[in-house]
Amino acid sequence: MFRNQYDTDVTTWSPAGRLFQVEYAMEAVKQGSAAIGLRSKSHVVLACVNKSNSELSSHQKKIFKVDDHIGVAISGLTADGRVLSRYMRNECINYFYSYESQLPVGRLVVQLADKAQVCTQRSWKRPYGVGLLVGGLDESGAHLYYNCPSGNYFEYQAFAIGSRSQAAKTYLERKFETFMESSRENLIKDALFALRETLQGEKLTSSTCTIAVVGVGEAFHMLDQETVQALINEFEIAGEEAPADEAAAPDQADDSESSATAADKVTPSDPDVAPMDM
């Protein structure tokens, strides 16, 4: 993307009907570290890649607990994600104080989308440069939503955002029909497989990923490193070959997937990457 005369503020329309600053915010989500969400009838699993700026620093937190029944995984500007997760937390507290019941996931997502949309309509504001995967459980079942910086929101069976997420989407699209009937353990396994696809050959370990789960009778919580590493060893994620149905896919599909993931790949030396933690 390049600077032009129609991107000086967020309220300026281009002749083609585009808001460039909103598109720039969506580009920031694509450059962030990968985040993945999956849901079944009774559980939602969120997963993300832990990425640090250097070997001397710790990684930024990418998964936040909102309430006992809701959590979020983010990709993009971590500071924006932290502010929005705090807003969601306050909304849950206020709703429980007023009605003595938990805030429905769909209603919270709409409120979050409305907050993001306001920033696309005020010249003195900027869009939030973060995408959020909102997973939660309420009376109507398990839900997984994606909130976009544009103010749009979508409900998904499974979804991936961030850099190199196309490879994870390809895996999820092949498997999503089985997710609704999946057990908690199988759902976590599929999340780890999808997460491995975004690493492009790097070894998947408990230190390079974070997994969080919410489900029936199970409050939202993040799995500790020992549990995640045990799951990786059990499923043999680190050294397992591609599943048989993937190996049988046409070579053309593999070529298109590799080209898509290469397009999503972002390196720290890329001059287009914002000098902020993503």
PDB file of C-alpha atoms in Angstrom:
ATOM      1  CA  MET A   1       0.000   0.000   0.000  1.00  0.00           C
ATOM      2  CA  PHE A   2       1.200   3.501  -0.810  1.00  0.00           C
ATOM      3  CA  ARG A   3       0.281   6.935   0.391  1.00  0.00           C
ATOM      4  CA  ASN A   4      -2.169   8.896  -1.771  1.00  0.00           C
ATOM      5  CA  GLN A   5      -4.348  11.980  -1.591  1.00  0.00           C
ATOM      6  CA  TYR A   6      -7.329  10.070  -0.192  1.00  0.00           C
ATOM      7  CA  ASP A   7      -5.742   8.614   2.955  1.00  0.00           C
ATOM      8  CA  THR A   8      -5.086  11.776   4.970  1.00  0.00           C
ATOM      9  CA  ASP A   9      -7.957  10.983   7.348  1.00  0.00           C
ATOM     10  CA  VAL A  10     -10.384   8.164   7.878  1.00  0.00           C
ATOM     11  CA  THR A  11     -13.477  10.068   6.641  1.00  0.00           C
ATOM     12  CA  THR A  12     -12.166  10.793   3.124  1.00  0.00           C
ATOM     13  CA  TRP A  13     -13.679   8.603   0.436  1.00  0.00           C
ATOM     14  CA  SER A  14     -11.720   7.741  -2.685  1.00  0.00           C
ATOM     15  CA  PRO A  15     -13.466   7.910  -6.083  1.00  0.00           C
ATOM     16  CA  ALA A  16     -13.535   4.103  -6.015  1.00  0.00           C
ATOM     17  CA  GLY A  17     -15.541   4.152  -2.767  1.00  0.00           C
ATOM     18  CA  ARG A  18     -12.715   3.089  -0.458  1.00  0.00           C
ATOM     19  CA  LEU A  19     -11.614   4.277   2.981  1.00  0.00           C
ATOM     20  CA  PHE A  20      -7.870   3.761   2.870  1.00  0.00           C
ATOM     21  CA  GLN A  21      -7.138   4.223   6.571  1.00  0.00           C
ATOM     22  CA  VAL A  22      -9.632   1.478   7.400  1.00  0.00           C
ATOM     23  CA  GLU A  23      -7.860  -0.760   4.890  1.00  0.00           C
ATOM     24  CA  TYR A  24      -4.510   0.129   6.478  1.00  0.00           C
ATOM     25  CA  ALA A  25      -5.883  -0.971   9.857  1.00  0.00           C
ATOM     26  CA  MET A  26      -6.984  -4.268   8.332  1.00  0.00           C
ATOM     27  CA  GLU A  27      -3.496  -4.643   6.892  1.00  0.00           C
ATOM     28  CA  ALA A  28      -2.075  -4.277  10.412  1.00  0.00           C
ATOM     29  CA  VAL A  29      -4.124  -7.329  11.409  1.00  0.00           C
ATOM     30  CA  LYS A  30      -2.629  -9.315   8.533  1.00  0.00           C
ATOM     31  CA  GLN A  31       0.881  -8.440   9.712  1.00  0.00           C
ATOM     32  CA  GLY A  32       0.274  -9.545  13.303  1.00  0.00           C
ATOM     33  CA  SER A  33       1.165 -12.955  14.681  1.00  0.00           C
ATOM     34  CA  ALA A  34      -1.298 -15.708  13.819  1.00  0.00           C
ATOM     35  CA  ALA A  35      -4.376 -16.416  15.956  1.00  0.00           C
ATOM     36  CA  ILE A  36      -6.799 -19.308  15.466  1.00  0.00           C
ATOM     37  CA  GLY A  37     -10.248 -20.149  16.798  1.00  0.00           C
ATOM     38  CA  LEU A  38     -12.370 -23.320  16.554  1.00  0.00           C
ATOM     39  CA  ARG A  39     -15.688 -24.311  18.079  1.00  0.00           C
ATOM     40  CA  SER A  40     -17.759 -27.404  18.616  1.00  0.00           C
ATOM     41  CA  LYS A  41     -21.194 -27.806  20.172  1.00  0.00           C
ATOM     42  CA  SER A  42     -19.805 -27.527  23.668  1.00  0.00           C
ATOM     43  CA  HIS A  43     -16.310 -25.983  23.495  1.00  0.00           C
ATOM     44  CA  VAL A  44     -14.348 -23.149  21.951  1.00  0.00           C
ATOM     45  CA  VAL A  45     -10.571 -23.286  21.555  1.00  0.00           C
ATOM     46  CA  LEU A  46      -8.401 -20.223  20.919  1.00  0.00           C
ATOM     47  CA  ALA A  47      -4.736 -20.516  19.940  1.00  0.00           C
ATOM     48  CA  CYS A  48      -2.025 -18.043  19.014  1.00  0.00           C
ATOM     49  CA  VAL A  49       1.647 -17.909  18.091  1.00  0.00           C
ATOM     50  CA  ASN A  50       3.992 -16.377  20.664  1.00  0.00           C
ATOM     51  CA  LYS A  51       6.317 -13.945  18.928  1.00  0.00           C
ATOM     52  CA  SER A  52       8.931 -11.780  20.616  1.00  0.00           C
ATOM     53  CA  ASN A  53      10.830  -8.816  19.223  1.00  0.00           C
ATOM     54  CA  SER A  54      14.187 -10.303  20.160  1.00  0.00           C
ATOM     55  CA  GLU A  55      15.740 -13.227  21.960  1.00  0.00           C
ATOM     56  CA  LEU A  56      16.196 -11.027  25.025  1.00  0.00           C
ATOM     57  CA  SER A  57      12.528 -10.085  25.403  1.00  0.00           C
ATOM     58  CA  SER A  58       9.440 -12.007  26.376  1.00  0.00           C
ATOM     59  CA  HIS A  59       6.489 -12.372  24.023  1.00  0.00           C
ATOM     60  CA  GLN A  60       3.424 -10.157  24.201  1.00  0.00           C
ATOM     61  CA  LYS A  61       0.217 -11.627  25.569  1.00  0.00           C
ATOM     62  CA  LYS A  62      -2.223 -12.371  22.735  1.00  0.00           C
ATOM     63  CA  ILE A  63      -5.095 -14.138  24.516  1.00  0.00           C
ATOM     64  CA  PHE A  64      -7.156 -12.345  27.172  1.00  0.00           C
ATOM     65  CA  LYS A  65      -9.833 -13.539  29.546  1.00  0.00           C
ATOM     66  CA  VAL A  66     -12.920 -11.331  29.414  1.00  0.00           C
ATOM     67  CA  ASP A  67     -15.245 -13.283  31.708  1.00  0.00           C
ATOM     68  CA  ASP A  68     -15.657 -16.865  32.883  1.00  0.00           C
ATOM     69  CA  HIS A  69     -17.558 -17.607  29.656  1.00  0.00           C
ATOM     70  CA  ILE A  70     -15.737 -15.363  27.143  1.00  0.00           C
ATOM     71  CA  GLY A  71     -12.157 -14.893  25.942  1.00  0.00           C
ATOM     72  CA  VAL A  72     -10.440 -13.202  23.012  1.00  0.00           C
ATOM     73  CA  ALA A  73      -7.408 -13.852  20.831  1.00  0.00           C
ATOM     74  CA  ILE A  74      -5.928 -10.879  18.997  1.00  0.00           C
ATOM     75  CA  SER A  75      -3.732 -10.159  15.999  1.00  0.00           C
ATOM     76  CA  GLY A  76      -2.386  -6.698  15.224  1.00  0.00           C
ATOM     77  CA  LEU A  77      -1.449  -3.904  17.592  1.00  0.00           C
ATOM     78  CA  THR A  78      -1.255  -5.410  21.052  1.00  0.00           C
ATOM     79  CA  ALA A  79      -1.993  -2.103  22.801  1.00  0.00           C
ATOM     80  CA  ASP A  80      -5.279  -1.706  20.925  1.00  0.00           C
ATOM     81  CA  GLY A  81      -6.230  -5.277  21.760  1.00  0.00           C
ATOM     82  CA  ARG A  82      -5.499  -4.703  25.435  1.00  0.00           C
ATOM     83  CA  VAL A  83      -7.742  -1.605  25.518  1.00  0.00           C
ATOM     84  CA  LEU A  84     -10.604  -3.359  23.751  1.00  0.00           C
ATOM     85  CA  SER A  85     -10.378  -6.417  26.010  1.00  0.00           C
ATOM     86  CA  ARG A  86     -10.628  -4.134  29.037  1.00  0.00           C
ATOM     87  CA  TYR A  87     -13.714  -2.489  27.498  1.00  0.00           C
ATOM     88  CA  MET A  88     -15.281  -5.930  27.004  1.00  0.00           C
ATOM     89  CA  ARG A  89     -14.464  -6.854  30.586  1.00  0.00           C
ATOM     90  CA  ASN A  90     -16.213  -3.721  31.872  1.00  0.00           C
ATOM     91  CA  GLU A  91     -19.283  -4.452  29.757  1.00  0.00           C
ATOM     92  CA  CYS A  92     -19.525  -7.953  31.228  1.00  0.00           C
ATOM     93  CA  ILE A  93     -19.184  -6.621  34.779  1.00  0.00           C
ATOM     94  CA  ASN A  94     -21.837  -3.922  34.244  1.00  0.00           C
ATOM     95  CA  TYR A  95     -24.264  -6.415  32.681  1.00  0.00           C
ATOM     96  CA  PHE A  96     -23.843  -8.867  35.549  1.00  0.00           C
ATOM     97  CA  TYR A  97     -24.321  -6.047  38.091  1.00  0.00           C
ATOM     98  CA  SER A  98     -27.574  -4.968  36.391  1.00  0.00           C
ATOM     99  CA  TYR A  99     -29.126  -8.326  35.484  1.00  0.00           C
ATOM    100  CA  GLU A 100     -27.265 -10.887  37.646  1.00  0.00           C
ATOM    101  CA  SER A 101     -26.609 -13.045  34.592  1.00  0.00           C
ATOM    102  CA  GLN A 102     -23.806 -13.421  32.106  1.00  0.00           C
ATOM    103  CA  LEU A 103     -23.682 -11.184  29.049  1.00  0.00           C
ATOM    104  CA  PRO A 104     -24.603 -13.088  25.847  1.00  0.00           C
ATOM    105  CA  VAL A 105     -21.640 -13.421  23.520  1.00  0.00           C
ATOM    106  CA  GLY A 106     -23.478 -12.054  20.481  1.00  0.00           C
ATOM    107  CA  ARG A 107     -24.541  -8.896  22.295  1.00  0.00           C
ATOM    108  CA  LEU A 108     -21.007  -8.197  23.465  1.00  0.00           C
ATOM    109  CA  VAL A 109     -19.675  -8.663  19.917  1.00  0.00           C
ATOM    110  CA  VAL A 110     -22.228  -6.157  18.561  1.00  0.00           C
ATOM    111  CA  GLN A 111     -21.211  -3.606  21.201  1.00  0.00           C
ATOM    112  CA  LEU A 112     -17.565  -4.123  20.295  1.00  0.00           C
ATOM    113  CA  ALA A 113     -18.312  -3.714  16.586  1.00  0.00           C
ATOM    114  CA  ASP A 114     -20.239  -0.493  17.279  1.00  0.00           C
ATOM    115  CA  LYS A 115     -17.255   0.873  19.201  1.00  0.00           C
ATOM    116  CA  ALA A 116     -14.924   0.045  16.306  1.00  0.00           C
ATOM    117  CA  GLN A 117     -17.298   1.556  13.746  1.00  0.00           C
ATOM    118  CA  VAL A 118     -17.322   4.944  15.487  1.00  0.00           C
ATOM    119  CA  CYS A 119     -13.599   5.224  14.801  1.00  0.00           C
ATOM    120  CA  THR A 120     -14.262   4.966  11.052  1.00  0.00           C
ATOM    121  CA  GLN A 121     -16.607   7.961  11.138  1.00  0.00           C
ATOM    122  CA  ARG A 122     -14.631  10.554  13.110  1.00  0.00           C
ATOM    123  CA  SER A 123     -11.794  12.466  11.475  1.00  0.00           C
ATOM    124  CA  TRP A 124     -10.008  12.983  14.802  1.00  0.00           C
ATOM    125  CA  LYS A 125      -9.880   9.261  15.550  1.00  0.00           C
ATOM    126  CA  ARG A 126      -8.159   6.305  13.922  1.00  0.00           C
ATOM    127  CA  PRO A 127      -9.456   2.764  13.466  1.00  0.00           C
ATOM    128  CA  TYR A 128      -8.301   0.148  15.948  1.00  0.00           C
ATOM    129  CA  GLY A 129      -5.454  -1.752  14.322  1.00  0.00           C
ATOM    130  CA  VAL A 130      -6.381  -5.109  15.775  1.00  0.00           C
ATOM    131  CA  GLY A 131      -8.575  -8.057  14.857  1.00  0.00           C
ATOM    132  CA  LEU A 132     -10.256 -10.061  17.610  1.00  0.00           C
ATOM    133  CA  LEU A 133     -11.410 -13.659  17.667  1.00  0.00           C
ATOM    134  CA  VAL A 134     -14.096 -13.732  20.356  1.00  0.00           C
ATOM    135  CA  GLY A 135     -14.916 -17.173  21.711  1.00  0.00           C
ATOM    136  CA  GLY A 136     -17.546 -17.832  24.296  1.00  0.00           C
ATOM    137  CA  LEU A 137     -20.377 -19.945  25.651  1.00  0.00           C
ATOM    138  CA  ASP A 138     -23.891 -18.813  26.565  1.00  0.00           C
ATOM    139  CA  GLU A 139     -27.414 -20.236  26.754  1.00  0.00           C
ATOM    140  CA  SER A 140     -27.573 -20.675  22.978  1.00  0.00           C
ATOM    141  CA  GLY A 141     -24.330 -22.682  22.829  1.00  0.00           C
ATOM    142  CA  ALA A 142     -20.721 -22.113  21.823  1.00  0.00           C
ATOM    143  CA  HIS A 143     -19.835 -19.149  19.587  1.00  0.00           C
ATOM    144  CA  LEU A 144     -16.816 -17.898  17.683  1.00  0.00           C
ATOM    145  CA  TYR A 145     -16.829 -14.398  16.190  1.00  0.00           C
ATOM    146  CA  TYR A 146     -14.309 -12.316  14.297  1.00  0.00           C
ATOM    147  CA  ASN A 147     -14.368  -8.554  14.878  1.00  0.00           C
ATOM    148  CA  CYS A 148     -12.765  -6.501  12.103  1.00  0.00           C
ATOM    149  CA  PRO A 149     -11.273  -2.964  12.454  1.00  0.00           C
ATOM    150  CA  SER A 150     -13.903  -1.794   9.944  1.00  0.00           C
ATOM    151  CA  GLY A 151     -16.677  -2.474  12.460  1.00  0.00           C
ATOM    152  CA  ASN A 152     -17.880  -5.628  10.727  1.00  0.00           C
ATOM    153  CA  TYR A 153     -18.269  -8.884  12.630  1.00  0.00           C
ATOM    154  CA  PHE A 154     -18.797 -12.451  11.458  1.00  0.00           C
ATOM    155  CA  GLU A 155     -19.590 -15.729  13.185  1.00  0.00           C
ATOM    156  CA  TYR A 156     -17.440 -18.693  12.188  1.00  0.00           C
ATOM    157  CA  GLN A 157     -17.119 -22.403  12.772  1.00  0.00           C
ATOM    158  CA  ALA A 158     -13.343 -21.933  12.634  1.00  0.00           C
ATOM    159  CA  PHE A 159     -11.142 -19.043  11.538  1.00  0.00           C
ATOM    160  CA  ALA A 160      -7.547 -17.818  11.463  1.00  0.00           C
ATOM    161  CA  ILE A 161      -6.126 -14.291  11.306  1.00  0.00           C
ATOM    162  CA  GLY A 162      -2.651 -12.790  11.216  1.00  0.00           C
ATOM    163  CA  SER A 163       0.469 -13.441   9.182  1.00  0.00           C
ATOM    164  CA  ARG A 164       0.657 -16.731   7.278  1.00  0.00           C
ATOM    165  CA  SER A 165      -2.912 -17.488   8.336  1.00  0.00           C
ATOM    166  CA  GLN A 166      -3.867 -18.684   4.852  1.00  0.00           C
ATOM    167  CA  ALA A 167      -2.138 -22.024   5.490  1.00  0.00           C
ATOM    168  CA  ALA A 168      -4.165 -22.466   8.685  1.00  0.00           C
ATOM    169  CA  LYS A 169      -7.387 -21.530   6.867  1.00  0.00           C
ATOM    170  CA  THR A 170      -6.666 -24.161   4.238  1.00  0.00           C
ATOM    171  CA  TYR A 171      -6.317 -26.818   6.942  1.00  0.00           C
ATOM    172  CA  LEU A 172      -9.472 -25.632   8.746  1.00  0.00           C
ATOM    173  CA  GLU A 173     -11.498 -25.633   5.521  1.00  0.00           C
ATOM    174  CA  ARG A 174     -10.611 -29.286   4.999  1.00  0.00           C
ATOM    175  CA  LYS A 175     -11.616 -30.303   8.516  1.00  0.00           C
ATOM    176  CA  PHE A 176     -14.391 -27.941   9.625  1.00  0.00           C
ATOM    177  CA  GLU A 177     -17.252 -30.358   8.926  1.00  0.00           C
ATOM    178  CA  THR A 178     -16.061 -32.573  11.794  1.00  0.00           C
ATOM    179  CA  PHE A 179     -15.629 -29.789  14.346  1.00  0.00           C
ATOM    180  CA  MET A 180     -19.229 -29.636  15.607  1.00  0.00           C
ATOM    181  CA  GLU A 181     -19.063 -33.227  16.861  1.00  0.00           C
ATOM    182  CA  SER A 182     -15.442 -33.026  18.031  1.00  0.00           C
ATOM    183  CA  SER A 183     -14.428 -33.675  21.602  1.00  0.00           C
ATOM    184  CA  ARG A 184     -12.432 -31.177  23.615  1.00  0.00           C
ATOM    185  CA  GLU A 185      -9.183 -33.069  23.015  1.00  0.00           C
ATOM    186  CA  ASN A 186      -9.715 -33.391  19.259  1.00  0.00           C
ATOM    187  CA  LEU A 187     -10.566 -29.701  19.000  1.00  0.00           C
ATOM    188  CA  ILE A 188      -7.295 -28.791  20.719  1.00  0.00           C
ATOM    189  CA  LYS A 189      -5.437 -31.194  18.440  1.00  0.00           C
ATOM    190  CA  ASP A 190      -6.884 -29.522  15.328  1.00  0.00           C
ATOM    191  CA  ALA A 191      -5.952 -26.108  16.741  1.00  0.00           C
ATOM    192  CA  LEU A 192      -2.359 -27.274  17.185  1.00  0.00           C
ATOM    193  CA  PHE A 193      -2.252 -28.720  13.675  1.00  0.00           C
ATOM    194  CA  ALA A 194      -3.595 -25.472  12.209  1.00  0.00           C
ATOM    195  CA  LEU A 195      -1.144 -23.453  14.284  1.00  0.00           C
ATOM    196  CA  ARG A 196       1.725 -25.579  13.032  1.00  0.00           C
ATOM    197  CA  GLU A 197       0.759 -24.721   9.448  1.00  0.00           C
ATOM    198  CA  THR A 198       1.496 -21.036  10.132  1.00  0.00           C
ATOM    199  CA  LEU A 199       5.036 -21.748  11.375  1.00  0.00           C
ATOM    200  CA  GLN A 200       6.280 -22.840   7.933  1.00  0.00           C
ATOM    201  CA  GLY A 201       8.668 -25.562   9.017  1.00  0.00           C
ATOM    202  CA  GLU A 202       9.532 -24.184  12.451  1.00  0.00           C
ATOM    203  CA  LYS A 203       9.144 -26.613  15.320  1.00  0.00           C
ATOM    204  CA  LEU A 204       5.976 -26.260  17.348  1.00  0.00           C
ATOM    205  CA  THR A 205       6.633 -26.283  21.100  1.00  0.00           C
ATOM    206  CA  SER A 206       4.738 -25.129  24.160  1.00  0.00           C
ATOM    207  CA  SER A 207       6.882 -21.970  24.298  1.00  0.00           C
ATOM    208  CA  THR A 208       5.888 -20.895  20.785  1.00  0.00           C
ATOM    209  CA  CYS A 209       2.112 -21.101  21.267  1.00  0.00           C
ATOM    210  CA  THR A 210      -0.678 -20.368  23.732  1.00  0.00           C
ATOM    211  CA  ILE A 211      -3.897 -22.403  23.947  1.00  0.00           C
ATOM    212  CA  ALA A 212      -7.087 -21.371  25.748  1.00  0.00           C
ATOM    213  CA  VAL A 213     -10.324 -23.331  26.226  1.00  0.00           C
ATOM    214  CA  VAL A 214     -13.888 -22.547  27.327  1.00  0.00           C
ATOM    215  CA  GLY A 215     -16.725 -25.042  27.406  1.00  0.00           C
ATOM    216  CA  VAL A 216     -19.684 -26.556  29.198  1.00  0.00           C
ATOM    217  CA  GLY A 217     -18.727 -26.833  32.858  1.00  0.00           C
ATOM    218  CA  GLU A 218     -15.295 -25.348  32.096  1.00  0.00           C
ATOM    219  CA  ALA A 219     -14.550 -21.657  32.649  1.00  0.00           C
ATOM    220  CA  PHE A 220     -12.286 -19.846  30.202  1.00  0.00           C
ATOM    221  CA  HIS A 221      -8.650 -20.547  31.013  1.00  0.00           C
ATOM    222  CA  MET A 222      -5.273 -20.876  29.340  1.00  0.00           C
ATOM    223  CA  LEU A 223      -3.505 -24.219  29.379  1.00  0.00           C
ATOM    224  CA  ASP A 224      -0.122 -24.246  31.099  1.00  0.00           C
ATOM    225  CA  GLN A 225       3.043 -25.007  29.143  1.00  0.00           C
ATOM    226  CA  GLU A 226       3.429 -28.506  30.587  1.00  0.00           C
ATOM    227  CA  THR A 227      -0.084 -29.477  29.457  1.00  0.00           C
ATOM    228  CA  VAL A 228       0.422 -28.032  25.974  1.00  0.00           C
ATOM    229  CA  GLN A 229       3.765 -29.788  25.559  1.00  0.00           C
ATOM    230  CA  ALA A 230       2.204 -33.077  26.682  1.00  0.00           C
ATOM    231  CA  LEU A 231      -0.528 -32.642  24.069  1.00  0.00           C
ATOM    232  CA  ILE A 232       2.048 -31.890  21.378  1.00  0.00           C
ATOM    233  CA  ASN A 233       3.990 -35.007  22.317  1.00  0.00           C
ATOM    234  CA  GLU A 234       0.820 -37.106  22.475  1.00  0.00           C
ATOM    235  CA  PHE A 235      -0.394 -36.026  19.055  1.00  0.00           C
ATOM    236  CA  GLU A 236       3.160 -36.077  17.717  1.00  0.00           C
ATOM    237  CA  ILE A 237       2.650 -32.631  16.239  1.00  0.00           C
ATOM    238  CA  ALA A 238       6.345 -31.821  16.050  1.00  0.00           C
ATOM    239  CA  GLY A 239       7.340 -34.659  13.737  1.00  0.00           C
ATOM    240  CA  GLU A 240       4.125 -35.982  12.226  1.00  0.00           C
ATOM    241  CA  GLU A 241       3.735 -36.063   8.478  1.00  0.00           C
ATOM    242  CA  ALA A 242       0.829 -34.365   6.700  1.00  0.00           C
ATOM    243  CA  PRO A 243      -2.495 -36.244   7.008  1.00  0.00           C
ATOM    244  CA  ALA A 244      -3.323 -38.669   4.208  1.00  0.00           C
ATOM    245  CA  ASP A 245      -6.075 -36.509   2.721  1.00  0.00           C
ATOM    246  CA  GLU A 246      -3.659 -33.572   2.500  1.00  0.00           C
ATOM    247  CA  ALA A 247      -0.998 -35.716   0.848  1.00  0.00           C
ATOM    248  CA  ALA A 248      -3.554 -36.876  -1.714  1.00  0.00           C
ATOM    249  CA  ALA A 249      -4.549 -33.330  -2.664  1.00  0.00           C
ATOM    250  CA  PRO A 250      -3.616 -32.174  -6.184  1.00  0.00           C
ATOM    251  CA  ASP A 251      -0.214 -30.600  -6.680  1.00  0.00           C
ATOM    252  CA  GLN A 252      -1.906 -27.519  -8.043  1.00  0.00           C
ATOM    253  CA  ALA A 253      -3.685 -26.934  -4.732  1.00  0.00           C
ATOM    254  CA  ASP A 254      -0.388 -27.282  -2.883  1.00  0.00           C
ATOM    255  CA  ASP A 255       1.261 -24.751  -5.194  1.00  0.00           C
ATOM    256  CA  SER A 256      -1.549 -22.251  -4.705  1.00  0.00           C
ATOM    257  CA  GLU A 257      -1.396 -22.744  -0.918  1.00  0.00           C
ATOM    258  CA  SER A 258       2.353 -22.219  -0.786  1.00  0.00           C
ATOM    259  CA  SER A 259       2.090 -19.083  -2.889  1.00  0.00           C
ATOM    260  CA  ALA A 260      -0.675 -17.752  -0.631  1.00  0.00           C
ATOM    261  CA  THR A 261       1.345 -18.370   2.513  1.00  0.00           C
ATOM    262  CA  ALA A 262       4.392 -16.760   0.959  1.00  0.00           C
ATOM    263  CA  ALA A 263       2.325 -13.664   0.276  1.00  0.00           C
ATOM    264  CA  ASP A 264       1.247 -13.528   3.927  1.00  0.00           C
ATOM    265  CA  LYS A 265       4.776 -13.970   5.261  1.00  0.00           C
ATOM    266  CA  VAL A 266       6.198 -10.888   6.966  1.00  0.00           C
ATOM    267  CA  THR A 267       9.743 -10.585   8.197  1.00  0.00           C
ATOM    268  CA  PRO A 268      11.088  -8.030  10.671  1.00  0.00           C
ATOM    269  CA  SER A 269      13.279  -6.592   7.933  1.00  0.00           C
ATOM    270  CA  ASP A 270      10.245  -5.750   5.742  1.00  0.00           C
ATOM    271  CA  PRO A 271      10.160  -1.943   5.464  1.00  0.00           C
ATOM    272  CA  ASP A 272       6.324  -1.961   5.300  1.00  0.00           C
ATOM    273  CA  VAL A 273       5.933  -3.458   8.756  1.00  0.00           C
ATOM    274  CA  ALA A 274       4.954  -0.940  11.405  1.00  0.00           C
ATOM    275  CA  PRO A 275       7.650  -0.507  14.099  1.00  0.00           C
ATOM    276  CA  MET A 276       5.271  -1.753  16.799  1.00  0.00           C
ATOM    277  CA  ASP A 277       4.692  -5.110  18.358  1.00  0.00           C
ATOM    278  CA  MET A 278       2.229  -7.082  16.275  1.00  0.00           C
TER     279      MET A 278
END
